[in-house]
Each structure stands twice: as structure tokens, then as C-alpha cells.
Amino acid sequence: MSLGLPSHIGPVAVSSAIAHAAHWMGLVLITAGAIVTLVNGITSPSGTLSMLAALAALAALAALVALVPMGVLLVLLAHRRTVTLSIAYLAVGATSTFVYTWVYLLHGPAHPSTDLLVVSLPKIALVLVGGAGVGAAVGVLWTTLGFLLGELAVLSAGLVAGVAYVPDVISLCAYLFVVAVLLFSAFTRRTARIEQPTLHRAMREEQDDEVRHELEIRAAAQVHDALLDDHELLLDSMSSWISRNAVEFDLVVSAKSWSELIRSTAFPTDLVLMDVQLAEPISIESRVRTCCAAGSTVVVLSALDLAEPRARAVEAGAAAYLVKTAPMTEVMATARRVMGLDAATAPSLEERPRAIPIDPERRPRLSVAEAEVLTLYSRGLSTAQIAETMNVKFETAKTYLRRIREKYGRAGRASSRRADLIRRAAEDGYLD
């Protein structure tokens, strides 16, 4: 039970959680023992008050008083786990259990042995001592000590009261259950310590891969662009598409309002893709002229292809006017055209070139799984996403990717960067 915590924190947290649960459960048992004793002591067998009942009430009060210091120490131990408090609780608890059991056996209902539920309550509370320190071995040691002291206290009380000592099954089962919990916790913590370094390394490598991919995209970007649209769903969709598929465009601003765009520290950008109609009372002419005056090229997007707003946008200086029903490939093709980019040298993932003839000897032989990894990786998926898509482990997907790079490296074809592998995939026909 690591609770998902780092290996240097997990053992302390789990040990503390188990100890706190045991302490408060022990307090519940002590309280239950006191209640049962009072209920049995204040009423005579016939249900009427008598001299015998009065003596029984006094005995019940004595048993209750004996449990009070045990409960107080358990509360203190629950708030602060120290060796001193643990030892004090066991010593006082054993004494309290002895007095409690002796009074109950002497003045309570006649019983032939000590195998009683009411007697087992403080014994179980001693088993739940929890102790101080971290680790299963320490916990089992404190638990065993509490169990033995509890049995010794009941044995002594039985001898003094003249009642036969019989070990009760309830206390034994409670002891075995606590030991099983501690051992299971130790086993799962050991498993977590073995697996956590691998998980942390995988997470770190995945983050490195994402950062590397982002840097490659920014390095390849030739145009810094901005999106302006008050429809948040459409804005997010376009932003995601551009980031993944148009590597020559670096999307630096995604604005839901005109004021958000012009107040951005990244404005003016090289290109602005803006919606023709916004909720703000600012005309399309004013927005287009402002962007153009700042040095941006503007492409206007509209839900409807109407002549009047098209003419207004173009006359104000917009480089192009497109409807939103057009596919993103067409939108970005227009953006490349107005920005003077050569689509052949900077293709998006949807516009990759067809396979280029390559000497068969320089084309590495990839397995079916490696070919699938190369295709998915070239489409912008991360290593973790590839593993999820192929239903394989993260380490397996990473191994496939390493083998692909090694095979292309042996063939004398660059493959260290994502952009290199995308070109190799296009050259060898994996993106057709």
C-alpha cells in the first residue's frame, strides 16, 4: 500500500495511517468495555435495586476508573507516536486490564472461565497499540507485546478471582488480523519501491519527449500566428490542429475576444486568423486595419459565405476570406500561400509528400509493430499515446522507437529527431 506516494514518503504515511486507525479503534473498544460494565453493574438480576446491586454498581465504577488512564494514554498516543508513550500505554493498559477483569470476574455475573467478550475488549485495545517507528517488523513487535501483556493480565486476574483462564478466540483473531495487515502493507510497499523508479523514469522520459517535440516544432516554425474566435470549442479545436499538424506555424495567441488579442504580449503576430463576427461591438474593418497597421497578415473566417462581409474584410486589408466549413488543410494552405511559404519544404502532417524512391538497400526492414509505431509517431502521437493505441507497455513502445532509429541509423539515414523520422516515414511510404 504505497497510496501512490513517492517511496521516501509512502512508508511513513502508511505506517502512520495504520497506527492512527488502530488507536481510535482501541479507544472505541475501551469505551465499549466501560459501557458494558456499567450496564451490567447498575442493575441486579431481578431488575430492582438492592444491596447486592449497590455493590455491583461500585464494582462497575471501579472497573470504569481502571479503564480511564488507559483511554487517556491511548488518546495521547494517537496524537503523538513515541516509544515512551507506547511503553507507558502498554504498562498502564496491562494494569488497567487486570483490575478491570478482576473486578468483573469477582462482582459480575458468575462465569466458569475468562473466555468472555467483555473481557476481550481491553485486550484487543492493547493489541492495537500501533507503537512508534516505521516498518512491519516494528509494528508486529508492538502488537505481539500488547497481545502477550493482555493475556498475562487476564491470566493473573483469573487466578486472583479463582476463575479458570481460557484464551479467547476473539483476541487471538484480532491479533492475527493486525499482524496480517502489517505484513501485507510491508509486502505492497516493497513492490511499490521496486516499481516506482521505473514509473518515475517513464514519466520523466515522456516529459522529455514532449518537451523535445515542442522544441522541434518551435524550431521548425516560420510563422508566429494568432487565433481570434469567441467560440471556445472551435478555438480549442483549431489550436490543437495547428499545433499538431502545421509545424511551420507557431501558435502563440489563442484569444476569445478582441481585447484579449491586442493586449497579449505576443501581439502583433505574423499572421492572425480571426472570426468575422464577435460579440464585441468592433467592426471587422477596424479589427483588420488595426492588425495590418501593426504588421500582421489577416485571414478572416466566417460561418457564412456572404458577399457583403467578404467585401468589407478584403477592402479593409484582409489577405483572404474563408468559410469555417472549409477543412483545416485548406485553411492552412491559404495561410501558407498568403505568408509566402513553400508547402513542399514545410508540409503539415495531412499534406506529407508521397513516397520518394529510395535505394532498397537503404530502406531498413521494419517489423509490423515497428512500422505501426513509426506511422503513429509521425502523426504526432507521444510514446505514451502510442503504447495506449497499440495496447502495449510504455517500455515496449519506447523499445520499438529505439529500434527504428537504430535501423535507420545503420542505413545512414538521419533519425534522431521527430522531424527526421517524419521524413523517413514519408520517403518509405508509411504515410500514404
CSV table of C-alpha atoms in Angstrom, one decimal, residues 130-405:
chain,number,residue,atom,x,y,z
A,130,GLY,CA,0.4,0.6,17.0
A,131,GLY,CA,3.7,1.6,18.6
A,132,ALA,CA,6.3,4.0,17.3
A,133,GLY,CA,8.6,3.8,14.3
A,134,VAL,CA,8.1,2.7,10.7
A,135,GLY,CA,8.0,-0.8,9.3
A,136,ALA,CA,6.2,-4.1,9.6
A,137,ALA,CA,8.7,-5.6,12.0
A,138,VAL,CA,8.3,-2.8,14.5
A,139,GLY,CA,4.5,-2.9,14.2
A,140,VAL,CA,4.4,-6.7,14.7
A,141,LEU,CA,6.7,-6.4,17.7
A,142,TRP,CA,4.5,-3.8,19.5
A,143,THR,CA,1.3,-5.8,18.5
A,144,THR,CA,2.8,-9.0,19.9
A,145,LEU,CA,3.9,-7.3,23.1
A,146,GLY,CA,0.4,-5.9,23.6
A,147,PHE,CA,-1.2,-9.3,23.0
A,148,LEU,CA,1.0,-11.1,25.5
A,149,LEU,CA,0.6,-8.4,28.2
A,150,GLY,CA,-3.2,-8.6,27.7
A,151,GLU,CA,-3.2,-12.3,28.1
A,152,LEU,CA,-0.9,-12.1,31.1
A,153,ALA,CA,-3.2,-9.6,32.8
A,154,VAL,CA,-6.3,-11.7,32.3
A,155,LEU,CA,-4.5,-14.8,33.4
A,156,SER,CA,-3.4,-13.0,36.7
A,157,ALA,CA,-7.0,-11.7,37.2
A,158,GLY,CA,-8.4,-15.1,36.7
A,159,LEU,CA,-6.0,-16.6,39.3
A,160,VAL,CA,-6.9,-13.9,41.9
A,161,ALA,CA,-10.6,-14.2,41.3
A,162,GLY,CA,-10.5,-18.0,41.3
A,163,VAL,CA,-11.7,-18.3,37.7
A,164,ALA,CA,-10.2,-20.7,35.1
A,165,TYR,CA,-8.1,-19.0,32.4
A,166,VAL,CA,-9.1,-19.9,28.9
A,167,PRO,CA,-7.6,-17.9,25.9
A,168,ASP,CA,-10.4,-16.3,23.9
A,169,VAL,CA,-10.6,-16.7,20.2
A,170,ILE,CA,-11.7,-13.1,19.6
A,171,SER,CA,-8.4,-11.6,20.9
A,172,LEU,CA,-6.4,-14.2,19.0
A,173,CYS,CA,-8.2,-13.4,15.7
A,174,ALA,CA,-7.8,-9.7,16.3
A,175,TYR,CA,-4.0,-10.2,16.9
A,176,LEU,CA,-3.7,-12.3,13.7
A,177,PHE,CA,-5.7,-9.8,11.7
A,178,VAL,CA,-3.5,-6.8,12.7
A,179,VAL,CA,-0.3,-8.8,12.0
A,180,ALA,CA,-1.7,-9.8,8.6
A,181,VAL,CA,-2.4,-6.1,7.8
A,182,LEU,CA,1.1,-5.1,8.8
A,183,LEU,CA,2.7,-7.8,6.7
A,184,PHE,CA,0.6,-7.1,3.7
A,185,SER,CA,1.4,-3.4,4.0
A,186,ALA,CA,5.1,-4.3,4.1
A,187,PHE,CA,4.8,-6.6,1.0
A,188,THR,CA,3.0,-4.0,-1.1
A,189,ARG,CA,5.4,-1.2,-0.1
A,190,ARG,CA,8.3,-3.4,-1.2
A,191,THR,CA,6.6,-4.0,-4.6
A,192,ALA,CA,6.0,-0.3,-4.9
A,193,ARG,CA,9.6,0.5,-4.2
A,194,ILE,CA,10.6,-1.8,-7.0
A,195,GLU,CA,8.1,-0.4,-9.5
A,196,GLN,CA,8.2,3.3,-8.6
A,197,PRO,CA,11.7,4.0,-10.1
A,198,THR,CA,10.5,2.5,-13.4
A,199,LEU,CA,7.3,4.6,-13.4
A,200,HIS,CA,9.2,7.8,-12.5
A,201,ARG,CA,11.7,7.1,-15.2
A,202,ALA,CA,9.0,6.5,-17.7
A,203,MET,CA,7.2,9.7,-16.7
A,204,ARG,CA,10.4,11.7,-17.0
A,205,GLU,CA,11.2,10.3,-20.4
A,206,GLU,CA,7.7,11.0,-21.6
A,207,GLN,CA,8.0,14.6,-20.4
A,208,ASP,CA,11.4,14.9,-22.1
A,209,ASP,CA,9.9,13.6,-25.3
A,210,GLU,CA,7.0,16.1,-25.2
A,211,VAL,CA,9.5,19.0,-24.5
A,212,ARG,CA,11.7,17.8,-27.3
A,213,HIS,CA,8.7,17.6,-29.7
A,214,GLU,CA,7.7,21.1,-28.7
A,215,LEU,CA,11.2,22.5,-29.2
A,216,GLU,CA,11.3,20.8,-32.6
A,217,ILE,CA,8.0,22.4,-33.6
A,218,ARG,CA,9.1,25.8,-32.5
A,219,ALA,CA,12.5,25.4,-34.2
A,220,ALA,CA,10.7,24.5,-37.4
A,221,ALA,CA,8.1,27.2,-37.1
A,222,GLN,CA,8.5,30.0,-39.7
A,223,VAL,CA,5.3,32.0,-38.8
A,224,HIS,CA,4.1,33.1,-35.4
A,225,ASP,CA,0.3,33.2,-35.6
A,226,ALA,CA,-2.7,34.1,-33.5
A,227,LEU,CA,-6.3,32.8,-33.4
A,228,LEU,CA,-9.3,35.1,-32.6
A,229,ASP,CA,-12.7,33.4,-32.1
A,230,ASP,CA,-15.3,33.8,-29.4
A,231,HIS,CA,-16.5,30.2,-29.8
A,232,GLU,CA,-14.3,28.4,-27.3
A,233,LEU,CA,-14.9,24.9,-28.7
A,234,LEU,CA,-13.9,25.9,-32.2
A,235,LEU,CA,-10.9,27.9,-30.8
A,236,ASP,CA,-9.6,24.9,-28.9
A,237,SER,CA,-10.1,22.6,-31.9
A,238,MET,CA,-8.3,24.8,-34.3
A,239,SER,CA,-5.5,25.5,-31.8
A,240,SER,CA,-5.0,21.7,-31.3
A,241,TRP,CA,-5.0,21.0,-35.0
A,242,ILE,CA,-2.4,23.7,-35.9
A,243,SER,CA,-0.1,22.7,-33.0
A,244,ARG,CA,-0.1,19.0,-34.2
A,245,ASN,CA,-0.3,19.3,-37.9
A,246,ALA,CA,1.2,22.6,-39.1
A,247,VAL,CA,4.8,22.5,-37.8
A,248,GLU,CA,5.8,25.7,-39.6
A,249,PHE,CA,3.2,27.7,-37.7
A,250,ASP,CA,3.9,28.6,-34.0
A,251,LEU,CA,0.5,29.4,-32.4
A,252,VAL,CA,1.4,32.0,-29.7
A,253,VAL,CA,-2.0,33.5,-29.0
A,254,SER,CA,-5.5,31.9,-28.7
A,255,ALA,CA,-7.9,34.7,-27.9
A,256,LYS,CA,-11.6,34.6,-27.2
A,257,SER,CA,-12.0,38.4,-27.5
A,258,TRP,CA,-10.5,41.3,-29.4
A,259,SER,CA,-9.2,43.0,-26.3
A,260,GLU,CA,-7.5,39.8,-25.2
A,261,LEU,CA,-5.7,39.6,-28.6
A,262,ILE,CA,-4.4,43.2,-28.7
A,263,ARG,CA,-3.4,43.1,-25.0
A,264,SER,CA,-1.3,40.0,-25.5
A,265,THR,CA,2.4,40.4,-25.1
A,266,ALA,CA,2.8,38.3,-28.3
A,267,PHE,CA,0.8,40.8,-30.4
A,268,PRO,CA,1.4,41.7,-33.2
A,269,THR,CA,2.0,38.3,-34.7
A,270,ASP,CA,3.0,37.4,-38.3
A,271,LEU,CA,-0.5,36.0,-39.0
A,272,VAL,CA,-3.9,36.5,-37.5
A,273,LEU,CA,-6.8,34.1,-38.2
A,274,MET,CA,-9.9,35.9,-36.9
A,275,ASP,CA,-13.7,35.3,-36.9
A,276,VAL,CA,-15.6,37.9,-38.9
A,277,GLN,CA,-18.3,38.4,-36.2
A,278,LEU,CA,-17.6,38.7,-32.5
A,279,ALA,CA,-19.7,39.6,-29.5
A,280,GLU,CA,-17.8,42.9,-29.1
A,281,PRO,CA,-19.1,45.9,-30.9
A,282,ILE,CA,-16.0,46.4,-33.0
A,283,SER,CA,-16.4,46.2,-36.8
A,284,ILE,CA,-14.4,43.8,-39.0
A,285,GLU,CA,-12.9,46.8,-40.8
A,286,SER,CA,-11.4,48.2,-37.6
A,287,ARG,CA,-10.0,44.9,-36.5
A,288,VAL,CA,-8.4,44.1,-39.9
A,289,ARG,CA,-7.0,47.6,-40.3
A,290,THR,CA,-5.5,47.5,-36.7
A,291,CYS,CA,-3.8,44.2,-37.3
A,292,CYS,CA,-2.5,45.3,-40.7
A,293,ALA,CA,-1.2,48.5,-39.3
A,294,ALA,CA,0.7,46.6,-36.6
A,295,GLY,CA,2.3,44.5,-39.3
A,296,SER,CA,0.2,41.3,-39.2
A,297,THR,CA,-1.3,39.5,-42.2
A,298,VAL,CA,-5.0,38.7,-41.6
A,299,VAL,CA,-7.1,35.8,-42.8
A,300,VAL,CA,-10.8,36.2,-42.0
A,301,LEU,CA,-13.1,33.2,-41.2
A,302,SER,CA,-16.9,33.3,-41.4
A,303,ALA,CA,-19.7,30.9,-40.7
A,304,LEU,CA,-21.5,32.0,-43.9
A,305,ASP,CA,-20.1,32.9,-47.3
A,306,LEU,CA,-21.8,36.3,-47.8
A,307,ALA,CA,-20.7,38.9,-50.3
A,308,GLU,CA,-21.1,41.9,-48.1
A,309,PRO,CA,-18.8,40.9,-45.1
A,310,ARG,CA,-16.3,39.4,-47.6
A,311,ALA,CA,-16.1,42.7,-49.5
A,312,ARG,CA,-15.7,44.7,-46.2
A,313,ALA,CA,-12.9,42.4,-44.9
A,314,VAL,CA,-11.0,42.4,-48.2
A,315,GLU,CA,-11.3,46.2,-48.7
A,316,ALA,CA,-10.0,46.7,-45.1
A,317,GLY,CA,-6.9,44.7,-46.0
A,318,ALA,CA,-7.6,41.0,-45.2
A,319,ALA,CA,-5.4,38.7,-47.3
A,320,ALA,CA,-8.0,36.1,-47.6
A,321,TYR,CA,-11.6,35.3,-46.6
A,322,LEU,CA,-12.7,31.7,-45.9
A,323,VAL,CA,-15.8,29.9,-44.6
A,324,LYS,CA,-15.5,27.8,-41.4
A,325,THR,CA,-16.9,24.8,-43.2
A,326,ALA,CA,-13.7,24.5,-45.2
A,327,PRO,CA,-11.3,21.8,-43.9
A,328,MET,CA,-8.3,22.9,-41.9
A,329,THR,CA,-6.0,21.7,-44.6
A,330,GLU,CA,-7.5,24.3,-46.9
A,331,VAL,CA,-7.4,27.0,-44.3
A,332,MET,CA,-3.7,26.3,-43.6
A,333,ALA,CA,-2.9,26.0,-47.3
A,334,THR,CA,-4.3,29.5,-47.7
A,335,ALA,CA,-2.3,30.7,-44.7
A,336,ARG,CA,0.9,29.3,-46.3
A,337,ARG,CA,0.1,31.0,-49.6
A,338,VAL,CA,-0.6,34.5,-48.1
A,339,MET,CA,2.6,34.1,-46.0
A,340,GLY,CA,4.7,33.1,-49.0
A,341,LEU,CA,5.6,29.7,-47.6
A,342,ASP,CA,6.7,26.8,-49.8
A,343,ALA,CA,4.4,23.9,-48.8
A,344,ALA,CA,6.8,21.4,-50.2
A,345,THR,CA,9.5,22.4,-47.7
A,346,ALA,CA,7.2,22.7,-44.7
A,347,PRO,CA,4.4,20.2,-45.1
A,348,SER,CA,1.8,19.6,-42.4
A,349,LEU,CA,1.1,16.1,-41.3
A,350,GLU,CA,-2.0,16.0,-43.5
A,351,GLU,CA,0.0,17.2,-46.6
A,352,ARG,CA,3.1,15.0,-46.4
A,353,PRO,CA,4.7,14.1,-49.7
A,354,ARG,CA,4.2,10.8,-51.3
A,355,ALA,CA,6.8,8.1,-51.1
A,356,ILE,CA,10.1,9.1,-52.7
A,357,PRO,CA,12.1,6.4,-54.5
A,358,ILE,CA,14.9,5.2,-52.2
A,359,ASP,CA,17.5,2.7,-52.8
A,360,PRO,CA,16.1,-0.6,-51.3
A,361,GLU,CA,19.3,-1.3,-49.6
A,362,ARG,CA,19.0,1.9,-47.6
A,363,ARG,CA,15.4,1.1,-46.6
A,364,PRO,CA,15.5,-0.8,-43.3
A,365,ARG,CA,13.3,-3.8,-42.7
A,366,LEU,CA,10.8,-2.8,-40.1
A,367,SER,CA,8.5,-5.3,-38.3
A,368,VAL,CA,4.8,-4.9,-38.5
A,369,ALA,CA,4.8,-3.4,-34.9
A,370,GLU,CA,7.7,-1.1,-35.7
A,371,ALA,CA,6.0,0.1,-38.9
A,372,GLU,CA,2.9,0.9,-36.9
A,373,VAL,CA,4.9,2.8,-34.3
A,374,LEU,CA,6.7,4.8,-37.0
A,375,THR,CA,3.3,5.7,-38.5
A,376,LEU,CA,1.8,6.8,-35.2
A,377,TYR,CA,4.9,8.7,-34.1
A,378,SER,CA,5.0,10.6,-37.5
A,379,ARG,CA,1.4,11.6,-36.9
A,380,GLY,CA,2.3,13.4,-33.7
A,381,LEU,CA,1.5,10.9,-31.1
A,382,SER,CA,3.7,10.7,-28.0
A,383,THR,CA,5.3,7.5,-26.8
A,384,ALA,CA,2.6,7.0,-24.1
A,385,GLN,CA,-0.2,7.6,-26.6
A,386,ILE,CA,1.4,5.0,-29.0
A,387,ALA,CA,1.6,2.5,-26.2
A,388,GLU,CA,-2.1,3.1,-25.4
A,389,THR,CA,-3.2,2.9,-29.0
A,390,MET,CA,-1.3,-0.4,-29.6
A,391,ASN,CA,-2.2,-1.8,-26.2
A,392,VAL,CA,1.4,-2.4,-25.2
A,393,LYS,CA,3.5,-1.2,-22.3
A,394,PHE,CA,5.3,2.1,-22.4
A,395,GLU,CA,8.7,0.4,-22.3
A,396,THR,CA,7.7,-1.8,-25.3
A,397,ALA,CA,6.7,1.3,-27.4
A,398,LYS,CA,9.9,3.0,-26.4
A,399,THR,CA,11.9,-0.1,-27.4
A,400,TYR,CA,10.2,-0.2,-30.8
A,401,LEU,CA,11.1,3.5,-31.3
A,402,ARG,CA,14.7,2.9,-30.4
A,403,ARG,CA,15.0,0.0,-32.8
A,404,ILE,CA,13.5,2.1,-35.6
A,405,ARG,CA,16.1,4.8,-35.0
